[in-house]
C-alpha positions in Angstrom: 63.5 21.5 50.0 64.2 23.5 53.1 64.7 20.6 55.4 67.7 19.4 53.0 71.0 20.7 52.9 72.2 22.5 49.8 75.9 21.0 48.7 78.3 22.6 46.6 79.9 20.2 44.5 83.3 21.3 42.8 85.3 19.0 41.1 85.6 15.6 43.0 84.8 16.9 46.3 81.6 17.8 48.5 81.3 20.5 50.7 78.1 20.3 53.0 76.9 24.0 53.5 74.3 22.5 56.0 74.2 19.4 57.8 70.6 18.6 58.2 70.7 16.2 55.2 74.3 15.1 55.4 73.0 11.6 56.5 70.5 11.2 53.8 72.9 12.4 51.3 75.7 10.3 52.2 74.0 7.2 50.8 74.3 8.7 47.4 77.4 8.5 45.3 77.2 11.2 42.8 78.8 12.8 40.1 78.2 15.7 37.8 77.8 14.4 33.8 76.3 17.5 32.2 76.9 21.1 32.6 76.1 23.6 29.5 75.5 26.5 31.6 71.9 26.2 31.4 71.3 22.5 32.5 73.1 20.4 35.3 72.9 16.7 35.1 73.6 14.4 38.0 74.3 10.9 37.9 74.0 9.0 41.1 73.9 5.4 42.8 72.6 4.1 46.0 68.8 5.3 45.7 66.2 7.1 43.6 67.0 10.7 43.7 66.7 14.1 42.0 69.0 16.9 41.5 68.3 20.6 42.4 70.3 23.4 41.0 70.8 27.4 42.1 69.9 29.5 38.9 71.7 33.0 38.5 68.2 34.8 39.0 67.8 33.2 42.4 65.3 30.2 41.6 66.2 26.7 42.3 65.8 24.2 39.5 64.9 21.0 40.4 65.3 17.8 38.1 63.0 14.6 37.9 63.4 11.8 40.1 65.6 9.3 38.5 66.7 5.8 39.4 69.7 4.7 40.9 72.6 4.8 38.4 70.9 7.1 35.8 71.0 11.2 35.4 68.5 13.7 36.9 68.6 17.1 34.8 67.9 20.4 36.3 66.9 23.2 33.9 67.3 26.7 34.6 66.3 27.7 31.0 62.7 26.5 32.6 62.9 29.6 34.9 64.3 32.1 32.0 67.5 32.0 33.6 71.3 30.1 33.4 73.3 28.3 36.0 74.6 30.3 39.0 78.3 30.8 39.1 80.0 29.2 41.1 77.7 26.2 40.7 75.4 25.2 43.5 73.9 22.1 43.2 72.8 18.8 45.3 71.3 15.7 45.2 68.3 14.4 47.4 67.2 11.1 47.9 63.5 10.7 46.4 
């Protein structure tokens, strides 16, 4: 994942913190559809993708590859943690 940018998505806006993946990420249209404080779900269209989310303990939880139009979930509970605040997550083309 180090070759990809981490995107911070807040509300309906996107803020790119690095531009190495901006061309790849621009092909995806994504929306956050689930956030319970521990798990983040992202639904994207445009290509198969997966979501990665930063956890409070510094680890990055990575969701399974999902088909366009479906949801990928990143589970910080898998790392004995919860989602970092503010939320930091990013879609990646698979």
